PDB file of C-alpha atoms in Angstrom:
ATOM      1  CA  HIS A   1     -12.870  27.614 -10.639  1.00 44.00           C
ATOM      2  CA  SER A   2     -10.524  27.462  -7.674  1.00 54.00           C
ATOM      3  CA  CYS A   3     -11.234  26.108  -4.217  1.00 69.00           C
ATOM      4  CA  SER A   4     -13.027  28.495  -1.928  1.00 59.00           C
ATOM      5  CA  TYR A   5     -15.206  28.741   1.129  1.00 55.00           C
ATOM      6  CA  PRO A   6     -18.892  28.764   0.077  1.00 48.00           C
ATOM      7  CA  ALA A   7     -20.242  32.304   0.169  1.00 39.00           C
ATOM      8  CA  ASN A   8     -23.434  31.092   1.835  1.00 37.00           C
ATOM      9  CA  ALA A   9     -25.390  27.919   2.419  1.00 37.00           C
ATOM     10  CA  SER A  10     -27.738  28.548  -0.498  1.00 35.00           C
ATOM     11  CA  LYS A  11     -25.018  29.005  -3.092  1.00 37.00           C
ATOM     12  CA  PRO A  12     -25.989  27.056  -6.233  1.00 34.00           C
ATOM     13  CA  VAL A  13     -23.722  24.239  -7.246  1.00 34.00           C
ATOM     14  CA  ALA A  14     -22.874  22.922 -10.678  1.00 35.00           C
ATOM     15  CA  GLN A  15     -24.990  20.112 -12.024  1.00 35.00           C
ATOM     16  CA  PRO A  16     -23.395  16.669 -11.793  1.00 37.00           C
ATOM     17  CA  THR A  17     -22.067  15.192 -15.001  1.00 41.00           C
ATOM     18  CA  MET A  18     -24.210  12.687 -16.808  1.00 47.00           C
ATOM     19  CA  ALA A  19     -23.881   9.127 -15.613  1.00 55.00           C
ATOM     20  CA  ASP A  20     -22.050   6.716 -17.917  1.00 72.00           C
ATOM     21  CA  ASP A  21     -24.502   5.013 -20.287  1.00 78.00           C
ATOM     22  CA  GLY A  22     -22.858   1.627 -19.784  1.00 79.00           C
ATOM     23  CA  ALA A  23     -23.143   1.889 -15.997  1.00 81.00           C
ATOM     24  CA  VAL A  24     -26.807   2.879 -16.294  1.00 84.00           C
ATOM     25  CA  ALA A  25     -27.439  -0.064 -18.601  1.00 80.00           C
ATOM     26  CA  THR A  26     -25.772  -2.416 -16.117  1.00 77.00           C
ATOM     27  CA  LEU A  27     -27.983  -1.196 -13.283  1.00 73.00           C
ATOM     28  CA  VAL A  28     -31.078  -1.444 -15.482  1.00 75.00           C
ATOM     29  CA  SER A  29     -30.129  -5.050 -16.279  1.00 66.00           C
ATOM     30  CA  MET A  30     -30.112  -5.657 -12.522  1.00 63.00           C
ATOM     31  CA  GLY A  31     -33.742  -4.578 -12.330  1.00 62.00           C
ATOM     32  CA  PHE A  32     -33.510  -0.855 -11.464  1.00 70.00           C
ATOM     33  CA  ASP A  33     -35.273   1.759 -13.587  1.00 75.00           C
ATOM     34  CA  ALA A  34     -33.094   4.049 -15.691  1.00 82.00           C
ATOM     35  CA  PRO A  35     -33.901   7.419 -14.012  1.00 80.00           C
ATOM     36  CA  SER A  36     -33.175   6.015 -10.559  1.00 78.00           C
ATOM     37  CA  ALA A  37     -29.978   4.361 -11.788  1.00 80.00           C
ATOM     38  CA  GLN A  38     -28.757   7.586 -13.362  1.00 83.00           C
ATOM     39  CA  SER A  39     -29.580   9.607 -10.234  1.00 79.00           C
ATOM     40  CA  ALA A  40     -27.788   7.128  -7.964  1.00 77.00           C
ATOM     41  CA  LEU A  41     -24.698   7.107 -10.172  1.00 82.00           C
ATOM     42  CA  LYS A  42     -24.605  10.913 -10.197  1.00 77.00           C
ATOM     43  CA  SER A  43     -24.871  11.090  -6.425  1.00 71.00           C
ATOM     44  CA  CYS A  44     -22.043   8.565  -5.998  1.00 74.00           C
ATOM     45  CA  GLY A  45     -19.621  10.052  -8.497  1.00 74.00           C
ATOM     46  CA  GLY A  46     -20.135   7.140 -10.873  1.00 78.00           C
ATOM     47  CA  ASN A  47     -19.187   4.543  -8.260  1.00 76.00           C
ATOM     48  CA  MET A  48     -21.163   1.440  -9.173  1.00 72.00           C
ATOM     49  CA  GLU A  49     -21.042  -0.320  -5.796  1.00 68.00           C
ATOM     50  CA  ARG A  50     -22.177   2.762  -3.890  1.00 70.00           C
ATOM     51  CA  ALA A  51     -24.932   3.356  -6.453  1.00 74.00           C
ATOM     52  CA  VAL A  52     -26.236  -0.159  -5.849  1.00 70.00           C
ATOM     53  CA  GLU A  53     -26.296   0.508  -2.094  1.00 63.00           C
ATOM     54  CA  VAL A  54     -28.266   3.705  -2.665  1.00 69.00           C
ATOM     55  CA  LEU A  55     -30.742   1.926  -4.933  1.00 67.00           C
ATOM     56  CA  LEU A  56     -31.176  -0.853  -2.374  1.00 59.00           C
ATOM     57  CA  GLY A  57     -32.315   1.758   0.105  1.00 52.00           C
ATOM     58  CA  GLY A  58     -29.037   2.222   1.952  1.00 46.00           C
ATOM     59  CA  GLY A  59     -29.637   5.954   2.264  1.00 43.00           C
ATOM     60  CA  GLY A  60     -27.958   9.079   1.019  1.00 41.00           C
ATOM     61  CA  GLY A  61     -28.954   8.839  -2.632  1.00 40.00           C
ATOM     62  CA  GLY A  62     -30.798  10.978  -5.101  1.00 37.00           C
ATOM     63  CA  ASP A  63     -30.763  14.715  -5.820  1.00 35.00           C
ATOM     64  CA  GLY A  64     -32.799  15.680  -2.787  1.00 35.00           C
ATOM     65  CA  GLY A  65     -30.514  14.232  -0.129  1.00 39.00           C
ATOM     66  CA  GLY A  66     -30.248  15.447   3.402  1.00 41.00           C
ATOM     67  CA  ALA A  67     -27.951  17.691   5.376  1.00 46.00           C
ATOM     68  CA  PRO A  68     -24.458  16.647   6.422  1.00 51.00           C
ATOM     69  CA  SER A  69     -25.701  15.510   9.837  1.00 43.00           C
ATOM     70  CA  SER A  70     -29.004  14.934  11.554  1.00 40.00           C
ATOM     71  CA  SER A  71     -27.626  15.248  15.084  1.00 41.00           C
ATOM     72  CA  SER A  72     -25.458  18.351  14.964  1.00 49.00           C
ATOM     73  CA  SER A  73     -24.941  21.313  12.672  1.00 60.00           C
ATOM     74  CA  ALA A  74     -21.786  21.126  10.581  1.00 75.00           C
ATOM     75  CA  SER A  75     -19.367  23.670   9.267  1.00 91.00           C
ATOM     76  CA  VAL A  76     -18.462  22.522   5.765  1.00 94.00           C
ATOM     77  CA  ILE A  77     -15.266  23.573   4.007  1.00 96.00           C
ATOM     78  CA  ARG A  78     -15.503  22.835   0.291  1.00 96.00           C
ATOM     79  CA  CYS A  79     -13.096  22.519  -2.588  1.00 97.00           C
ATOM     80  CA  ASP A  80     -15.572  22.140  -5.441  1.00 95.00           C
ATOM     81  CA  SER A  81     -12.923  22.060  -8.168  1.00 95.00           C
ATOM     82  CA  VAL A  82     -10.800  19.254  -6.734  1.00 97.00           C
ATOM     83  CA  SER A  83     -11.751  15.680  -5.864  1.00 97.00           C
ATOM     84  CA  GLN A  84     -10.247  12.270  -6.517  1.00 97.00           C
ATOM     85  CA  TYR A  85     -12.332  12.151  -9.694  1.00 96.00           C
ATOM     86  CA  SER A  86     -11.082  15.491 -11.053  1.00 96.00           C
ATOM     87  CA  VAL A  87      -7.385  14.596 -10.821  1.00 96.00           C
ATOM     88  CA  PRO A  88      -6.061  12.281 -13.552  1.00 94.00           C
ATOM     89  CA  ASP A  89      -5.680   8.683 -12.340  1.00 92.00           C
ATOM     90  CA  GLY A  90      -7.127   9.595  -8.945  1.00 95.00           C
ATOM     91  CA  ARG A  91     -10.399   7.678  -9.144  1.00 93.00           C
ATOM     92  CA  SER A  92      -9.270   4.899  -6.784  1.00 94.00           C
ATOM     93  CA  ALA A  93      -6.749   6.915  -4.758  1.00 96.00           C
ATOM     94  CA  CYS A  94      -8.944   7.645  -1.722  1.00 97.00           C
ATOM     95  CA  THR A  95      -6.848   5.610   0.724  1.00 97.00           C
ATOM     96  CA  CYS A  96      -3.657   7.459  -0.174  1.00 98.00           C
ATOM     97  CA  ILE A  97      -5.548  10.757  -0.064  1.00 98.00           C
ATOM     98  CA  ALA A  98      -6.892   9.933   3.401  1.00 98.00           C
ATOM     99  CA  LEU A  99      -3.389   9.035   4.601  1.00 98.00           C
ATOM    100  CA  SER A 100      -2.001  12.240   3.106  1.00 98.00           C
ATOM    101  CA  ALA A 101      -4.729  14.233   4.870  1.00 98.00           C
ATOM    102  CA  ALA A 102      -3.980  12.529   8.197  1.00 98.00           C
ATOM    103  CA  ASP A 103      -0.258  13.121   7.749  1.00 97.00           C
ATOM    104  CA  ALA A 104      -0.642  16.782   6.803  1.00 97.00           C
ATOM    105  CA  PHE A 105      -3.155  17.551   9.557  1.00 96.00           C
ATOM    106  CA  LEU A 106      -1.283  15.845  12.405  1.00 95.00           C
ATOM    107  CA  SER A 107       1.979  17.461  11.319  1.00 94.00           C
ATOM    108  CA  ALA A 108       0.364  20.896  11.163  1.00 94.00           C
ATOM    109  CA  VAL A 109      -1.417  20.854  14.549  1.00 90.00           C
ATOM    110  CA  GLY A 110       1.536  19.368  16.416  1.00 78.00           C
ATOM    111  CA  GLY A 111       0.885  19.470  20.149  1.00 64.00           C
ATOM    112  CA  SER A 112      -1.871  22.080  19.973  1.00 66.00           C
ATOM    113  CA  GLU A 113      -5.045  20.943  21.723  1.00 61.00           C
ATOM    114  CA  GLY A 114      -7.615  23.600  20.798  1.00 61.00           C
ATOM    115  CA  GLY A 115     -10.180  23.511  18.024  1.00 63.00           C
ATOM    116  CA  ASP A 116      -9.169  26.917  16.633  1.00 76.00           C
ATOM    117  CA  SER A 117      -5.756  25.667  15.561  1.00 83.00           C
ATOM    118  CA  ALA A 118      -7.361  22.687  13.863  1.00 88.00           C
ATOM    119  CA  ARG A 119      -9.857  24.856  12.020  1.00 91.00           C
ATOM    120  CA  SER A 120      -7.029  27.042  10.730  1.00 92.00           C
ATOM    121  CA  VAL A 121      -5.476  23.964   9.114  1.00 94.00           C
ATOM    122  CA  LEU A 122      -8.647  22.640   7.473  1.00 96.00           C
ATOM    123  CA  THR A 123      -8.945  25.006   4.519  1.00 96.00           C
ATOM    124  CA  PRO A 124      -9.840  24.632   0.834  1.00 97.00           C
ATOM    125  CA  SER A 125      -6.118  24.864   0.010  1.00 97.00           C
ATOM    126  CA  PHE A 126      -5.425  22.016   2.442  1.00 98.00           C
ATOM    127  CA  LEU A 127      -7.983  19.873   0.595  1.00 98.00           C
ATOM    128  CA  SER A 128      -6.458  20.621  -2.791  1.00 98.00           C
ATOM    129  CA  GLU A 129      -2.963  19.860  -1.553  1.00 98.00           C
ATOM    130  CA  VAL A 130      -3.769  16.533   0.124  1.00 98.00           C
ATOM    131  CA  VAL A 131      -5.882  15.267  -2.791  1.00 98.00           C
ATOM    132  CA  ASN A 132      -3.075  15.961  -5.251  1.00 98.00           C
ATOM    133  CA  ALA A 133      -0.422  14.565  -2.899  1.00 98.00           C
ATOM    134  CA  GLY A 134      -2.428  11.384  -2.327  1.00 98.00           C
ATOM    135  CA  VAL A 135      -2.968  10.842  -6.053  1.00 97.00           C
ATOM    136  CA  ARG A 136       0.764  11.279  -6.727  1.00 97.00           C
ATOM    137  CA  ILE A 137       1.669   8.697  -4.086  1.00 97.00           C
ATOM    138  CA  TYR A 138      -1.021   6.348  -5.362  1.00 96.00           C
ATOM    139  CA  GLY A 139       0.363   6.678  -8.882  1.00 94.00           C
ATOM    140  CA  THR A 140       3.842   5.781  -7.674  1.00 94.00           C
ATOM    141  CA  LEU A 141       2.489   2.744  -5.835  1.00 92.00           C
ATOM    142  CA  ARG A 142       0.652   1.527  -8.918  1.00 90.00           C
ATOM    143  CA  LEU A 143       3.736   1.946 -11.118  1.00 88.00           C
ATOM    144  CA  ARG A 144       5.851  -0.044  -8.674  1.00 84.00           C
ATOM    145  CA  SER A 145       3.272  -2.756  -8.082  1.00 76.00           C
ATOM    146  CA  ALA A 146       3.714  -6.058  -9.853  1.00 61.00           C
ATOM    147  CA  GLY A 147       2.638  -5.689 -13.450  1.00 59.00           C
ATOM    148  CA  GLY A 148       1.160  -2.214 -12.988  1.00 52.00           C
ATOM    149  CA  GLY A 149      -2.190  -2.569 -14.692  1.00 49.00           C
ATOM    150  CA  SER A 150      -5.455  -0.793 -14.074  1.00 45.00           C
ATOM    151  CA  ALA A 151      -6.060   1.287 -10.957  1.00 48.00           C
ATOM    152  CA  GLU A 152      -7.717  -0.373  -8.012  1.00 82.00           C
ATOM    153  CA  HIS A 153      -8.539   0.444  -4.442  1.00 86.00           C
ATOM    154  CA  MET A 154      -5.792  -0.228  -1.903  1.00 91.00           C
ATOM    155  CA  SER A 155      -6.177  -0.743   1.835  1.00 92.00           C
ATOM    156  CA  ALA A 156      -4.246   1.370   4.321  1.00 94.00           C
ATOM    157  CA  GLU A 157      -2.395  -1.783   5.334  1.00 93.00           C
ATOM    158  CA  GLU A 158      -1.255  -2.370   1.758  1.00 92.00           C
ATOM    159  CA  VAL A 159      -0.104   1.221   1.369  1.00 95.00           C
ATOM    160  CA  LEU A 160       1.740   1.422   4.697  1.00 94.00           C
ATOM    161  CA  SER A 161       3.483  -1.926   4.192  1.00 93.00           C
ATOM    162  CA  SER A 162       4.971  -0.818   0.857  1.00 93.00           C
ATOM    163  CA  GLU A 163       8.338   0.920   0.545  1.00 94.00           C
ATOM    164  CA  THR A 164       6.642   3.903  -1.068  1.00 95.00           C
ATOM    165  CA  GLY A 165       4.063   4.156   1.703  1.00 95.00           C
ATOM    166  CA  ARG A 166       6.601   3.775   4.509  1.00 95.00           C
ATOM    167  CA  THR A 167       8.659   6.607   3.020  1.00 96.00           C
ATOM    168  CA  ALA A 168       5.747   8.911   2.229  1.00 97.00           C
ATOM    169  CA  TYR A 169       4.016   8.448   5.592  1.00 97.00           C
ATOM    170  CA  SER A 170       7.020   7.992   7.887  1.00 96.00           C
ATOM    171  CA  SER A 171       5.644  10.602  10.308  1.00 95.00           C
ATOM    172  CA  LEU A 172       2.457   8.574  10.882  1.00 96.00           C
ATOM    173  CA  GLY A 173       2.227   5.968  13.616  1.00 94.00           C
ATOM    174  CA  LEU A 174      -0.468   3.307  13.936  1.00 93.00           C
ATOM    175  CA  LEU A 175      -2.335   3.277  17.255  1.00 93.00           C
ATOM    176  CA  GLY A 176      -2.988  -0.430  17.709  1.00 90.00           C
ATOM    177  CA  GLY A 177      -3.718  -2.684  14.766  1.00 90.00           C
ATOM    178  CA  VAL A 178      -6.509  -2.617  12.215  1.00 94.00           C
ATOM    179  CA  ARG A 179      -9.912  -2.496  13.930  1.00 95.00           C
ATOM    180  CA  GLN A 180     -12.815  -4.221  12.239  1.00 94.00           C
ATOM    181  CA  GLY A 181     -16.457  -3.386  12.683  1.00 94.00           C
ATOM    182  CA  VAL A 182     -19.856  -4.070  11.187  1.00 93.00           C
ATOM    183  CA  LEU A 183     -22.513  -1.593  10.079  1.00 92.00           C
ATOM    184  CA  SER A 184     -26.041  -2.405  11.211  1.00 86.00           C
ATOM    185  CA  SER A 185     -29.387  -0.658  11.187  1.00 79.00           C
ATOM    186  CA  ALA A 186     -30.680  -2.659  14.167  1.00 76.00           C
ATOM    187  CA  ALA A 187     -31.662  -0.664  17.234  1.00 66.00           C
ATOM    188  CA  GLY A 188     -28.725  -0.145  19.566  1.00 67.00           C
ATOM    189  CA  SER A 189     -26.258  -1.665  17.118  1.00 69.00           C
ATOM    190  CA  ASP A 190     -24.053   1.430  17.046  1.00 65.00           C
ATOM    191  CA  ASP A 191     -23.190   0.872  20.701  1.00 71.00           C
ATOM    192  CA  SER A 192     -22.264  -2.768  20.157  1.00 84.00           C
ATOM    193  CA  PRO A 193     -18.525  -3.561  20.319  1.00 89.00           C
ATOM    194  CA  LEU A 194     -18.389  -3.719  16.518  1.00 90.00           C
ATOM    195  CA  GLY A 195     -20.387  -0.522  15.896  1.00 92.00           C
ATOM    196  CA  LEU A 196     -19.013   2.783  14.626  1.00 93.00           C
ATOM    197  CA  ARG A 197     -19.519   4.603  17.930  1.00 92.00           C
ATOM    198  CA  ALA A 198     -17.807   1.909  19.985  1.00 92.00           C
ATOM    199  CA  GLN A 199     -14.867   1.820  17.593  1.00 94.00           C
ATOM    200  CA  LEU A 200     -14.335   5.595  17.670  1.00 94.00           C
ATOM    201  CA  VAL A 201     -14.827   5.854  21.434  1.00 92.00           C
ATOM    202  CA  GLY A 202     -12.230   3.097  21.760  1.00 93.00           C
ATOM    203  CA  VAL A 203      -9.746   5.150  19.755  1.00 94.00           C
ATOM    204  CA  LEU A 204     -10.427   8.228  21.888  1.00 92.00           C
ATOM    205  CA  GLY A 205      -9.867   6.204  25.026  1.00 91.00           C
ATOM    206  CA  GLU A 206      -6.528   4.819  23.826  1.00 91.00           C
ATOM    207  CA  ALA A 207      -5.107   8.058  22.442  1.00 89.00           C
ATOM    208  CA  SER A 208      -2.898  10.318  24.504  1.00 87.00           C
ATOM    209  CA  PRO A 209      -4.911  13.094  26.223  1.00 86.00           C
ATOM    210  CA  SER A 210      -2.650  15.676  24.608  1.00 86.00           C
ATOM    211  CA  GLU A 211      -2.595  14.561  20.984  1.00 89.00           C
ATOM    212  CA  TRP A 212      -4.903  14.628  17.999  1.00 93.00           C
ATOM    213  CA  THR A 213      -5.788  11.346  16.305  1.00 95.00           C
ATOM    214  CA  ALA A 214      -6.803  10.505  12.738  1.00 97.00           C
ATOM    215  CA  ALA A 215      -9.080   7.518  12.139  1.00 97.00           C
ATOM    216  CA  LEU A 216      -9.119   6.143   8.593  1.00 98.00           C
ATOM    217  CA  ILE A 217     -12.341   4.271   7.886  1.00 98.00           C
ATOM    218  CA  THR A 218     -12.634   2.007   4.862  1.00 96.00           C
ATOM    219  CA  LYS A 219     -15.939   0.596   3.685  1.00 94.00           C
ATOM    220  CA  THR A 220     -14.806  -0.977   0.439  1.00 90.00           C
ATOM    221  CA  PRO A 221     -14.275   0.606  -2.005  1.00 90.00           C
ATOM    222  CA  GLU A 222     -14.192   3.971  -0.189  1.00 95.00           C
ATOM    223  CA  THR A 223     -11.905   5.425   2.465  1.00 97.00           C
ATOM    224  CA  VAL A 224     -12.388   8.641   4.440  1.00 98.00           C
ATOM    225  CA  VAL A 225     -10.507  10.046   7.426  1.00 98.00           C
ATOM    226  CA  CYS A 226     -11.930  11.346  10.712  1.00 98.00           C
ATOM    227  CA  ILE A 227     -10.114  13.826  12.933  1.00 96.00           C
ATOM    228  CA  LEU A 228     -10.562  13.193  16.667  1.00 95.00           C
ATOM    229  CA  PRO A 229      -9.595  15.749  19.355  1.00 92.00           C
ATOM    230  CA  PRO A 230      -7.213  15.347  22.293  1.00 90.00           C
ATOM    231  CA  GLY A 231      -8.574  14.696  25.727  1.00 76.00           C
ATOM    232  CA  GLY A 232      -9.634  11.045  25.762  1.00 57.00           C
ATOM    233  CA  GLY A 233     -13.275  10.022  25.989  1.00 50.00           C
ATOM    234  CA  GLU A 234     -16.189  11.512  24.086  1.00 50.00           C
ATOM    235  CA  GLY A 235     -15.991  15.030  25.458  1.00 45.00           C
ATOM    236  CA  GLY A 236     -12.492  15.843  24.307  1.00 44.00           C
ATOM    237  CA  SER A 237     -10.967  19.097  25.528  1.00 47.00           C
ATOM    238  CA  GLY A 238     -12.764  21.713  23.486  1.00 59.00           C
ATOM    239  CA  GLY A 239     -11.434  20.366  20.212  1.00 78.00           C
ATOM    240  CA  ILE A 240     -13.408  19.565  17.097  1.00 91.00           C
ATOM    241  CA  TYR A 241     -14.442  16.414  15.270  1.00 95.00           C
ATOM    242  CA  ALA A 242     -13.979  16.485  11.504  1.00 96.00           C
ATOM    243  CA  LEU A 243     -14.512  14.305   8.443  1.00 97.00           C
ATOM    244  CA  ILE A 244     -12.204  14.721   5.440  1.00 98.00           C
ATOM    245  CA  ASP A 245     -13.600  13.191   2.259  1.00 98.00           C
ATOM    246  CA  SER A 246     -12.193  13.261  -1.274  1.00 98.00           C
ATOM    247  CA  HIS A 247     -15.437  11.936  -2.834  1.00 96.00           C
ATOM    248  CA  PRO A 248     -17.981  14.433  -4.219  1.00 94.00           C
ATOM    249  CA  ARG A 249     -21.295  14.101  -2.356  1.00 92.00           C
ATOM    250  CA  PRO A 250     -23.618  16.753  -3.797  1.00 88.00           C
ATOM    251  CA  HIS A 251     -26.652  14.850  -2.492  1.00 84.00           C
ATOM    252  CA  LEU A 252     -25.421  15.552   1.049  1.00 85.00           C
ATOM    253  CA  GLY A 253     -24.978  19.270   0.453  1.00 86.00           C
ATOM    254  CA  THR A 254     -21.186  19.176   0.588  1.00 90.00           C
ATOM    255  CA  GLY A 255     -20.544  20.457  -2.926  1.00 90.00           C
ATOM    256  CA  GLU A 256     -19.095  19.032  -6.112  1.00 92.00           C
ATOM    257  CA  GLY A 257     -15.624  18.161  -4.866  1.00 96.00           C
ATOM    258  CA  SER A 258     -13.664  17.266  -1.756  1.00 97.00           C
ATOM    259  CA  TYR A 259     -14.776  18.689   1.581  1.00 97.00           C
ATOM    260  CA  VAL A 260     -14.264  18.811   5.331  1.00 97.00           C
ATOM    261  CA  ALA A 261     -17.307  18.573   7.609  1.00 95.00           C
ATOM    262  CA  ILE A 262     -16.546  19.928  11.098  1.00 95.00           C
ATOM    263  CA  TYR A 263     -18.581  19.161  14.221  1.00 93.00           C
ATOM    264  CA  ASP A 264     -18.362  20.094  17.881  1.00 89.00           C
ATOM    265  CA  ASN A 265     -19.268  16.610  19.124  1.00 91.00           C
ATOM    266  CA  LEU A 266     -18.927  12.947  18.273  1.00 92.00           C
ATOM    267  CA  ASP A 267     -22.642  12.528  17.529  1.00 91.00           C
ATOM    268  CA  GLY A 268     -22.394  14.953  14.633  1.00 92.00           C
ATOM    269  CA  LEU A 269     -19.504  13.040  13.116  1.00 94.00           C
ATOM    270  CA  LEU A 270     -21.326   9.738  13.575  1.00 93.00           C
ATOM    271  CA  GLY A 271     -24.409  11.125  11.869  1.00 91.00           C
ATOM    272  CA  MET A 272     -22.388  11.988   8.786  1.00 93.00           C
ATOM    273  CA  LEU A 273     -20.627   8.623   8.771  1.00 94.00           C
ATOM    274  CA  ARG A 274     -24.011   6.878   8.822  1.00 91.00           C
ATOM    275  CA  ASN A 275     -24.984   8.924   5.743  1.00 90.00           C
ATOM    276  CA  LEU A 276     -21.792   7.896   3.945  1.00 93.00           C
ATOM    277  CA  PHE A 277     -21.764   4.254   5.003  1.00 93.00           C
ATOM    278  CA  PRO A 278     -25.328   3.111   5.645  1.00 90.00           C
ATOM    279  CA  ALA A 279     -25.970  -0.481   6.624  1.00 89.00           C
ATOM    280  CA  THR A 280     -27.405  -2.343   3.645  1.00 88.00           C
ATOM    281  CA  ASP A 281     -30.144  -4.924   4.007  1.00 86.00           C
ATOM    282  CA  LEU A 282     -29.410  -7.562   1.380  1.00 85.00           C
ATOM    283  CA  GLY A 283     -32.691  -9.358   1.886  1.00 85.00           C
ATOM    284  CA  PRO A 284     -33.747 -12.705   3.345  1.00 85.00           C
ATOM    285  CA  ASP A 285     -32.000 -14.761   0.669  1.00 87.00           C
ATOM    286  CA  VAL A 286     -28.548 -13.590   1.791  1.00 85.00           C
ATOM    287  CA  GLY A 287     -26.984 -15.414   4.749  1.00 86.00           C
ATOM    288  CA  ASP A 288     -25.973 -13.618   7.928  1.00 85.00           C
ATOM    289  CA  MET A 289     -22.254 -14.175   7.324  1.00 88.00           C
ATOM    290  CA  MET A 290     -22.396 -12.757   3.811  1.00 89.00           C
ATOM    291  CA  ALA A 291     -24.446  -9.769   5.003  1.00 86.00           C
ATOM    292  CA  MET A 292     -21.934  -9.139   7.790  1.00 89.00           C
ATOM    293  CA  MET A 293     -19.020  -9.266   5.360  1.00 91.00           C
ATOM    294  CA  TYR A 294     -20.760  -6.859   2.991  1.00 91.00           C
ATOM    295  CA  ASN A 295     -21.415  -4.386   5.829  1.00 93.00           C
ATOM    296  CA  SER A 296     -17.970  -4.663   7.416  1.00 95.00           C
ATOM    297  CA  PHE A 297     -15.537  -1.780   7.709  1.00 96.00           C
ATOM    298  CA  ASP A 298     -11.903  -1.364   8.724  1.00 97.00           C
ATOM    299  CA  LEU A 299     -10.597   1.422  10.955  1.00 97.00           C
ATOM    300  CA  TYR A 300      -6.973   2.503  11.310  1.00 97.00           C
ATOM    301  CA  ALA A 301      -6.165   4.915  14.138  1.00 97.00           C
ATOM    302  CA  MET A 302      -3.189   7.128  13.288  1.00 96.00           C
ATOM    303  CA  ARG A 303      -1.084   9.504  15.368  1.00 94.00           C
ATOM    304  CA  ARG A 304       2.235  11.277  14.931  1.00 92.00           C
ATOM    305  CA  ALA A 305       5.065   8.801  15.041  1.00 86.00           C
ATOM    306  CA  LYS A 306       7.066   8.965  18.247  1.00 74.00           C
TER     307      LYS A 306
END
């Protein structure tokens, strides 16, 4: 079926496809039971690394997952028929999709500061268009890369430094360099200089008070893009905060395809990001440096090129 707004919150969704038998067997060989392995793989779109995080207790797994945010109600725009997994060769294209979404959104809103104009851009058709555009650009990058080969995740830095990326995303400008942070479940960690909140507040503080900003966040192997309103600081100027995600997350109530989750404050957005990228406790046998590397993320703040 085509992309559409959900008729109501209780609309039934299609059942996830069966998890790959080989992936289930791999997880079972790692010590997880088969039903849990299959459930985790379903909830993560077959992504093995994310399934391991879910099984380790990182949150967000299983068929009975929570709402899009625990701190603020969300308006969710869904495109159930289109995700990076439904488009041929799109499985690892999330970085290009996120860049395409940032490019399309920032170009569409221009200098408008209000949330209504942003909401009018974030539609099911927008999702379908940016997913397909991102996969096309990703395909071109892979064909032009040395030796071609199998698809793999690419960082925003890799994409934007390529001739294809520079041409495709010429209207995007980087606000500062790559920002690196660390996920942690420790009390107060989100407000530490390396936490998600501190990183996003930093972007808001650096952005022009009259322009929208897109923040690409990569927690390998996944990339999503956050939309931050004009105004500087946490309050913004009546704009919205949004998350654009090309990964299906049925366990979070966002449908079977790509989606936009829209919030009226930063806390709502942060709540959803914590669901997507939970800090993972690797246990006492893993050193602090290795645990920090595993829980690290990269953030790229994007604006319209001057």
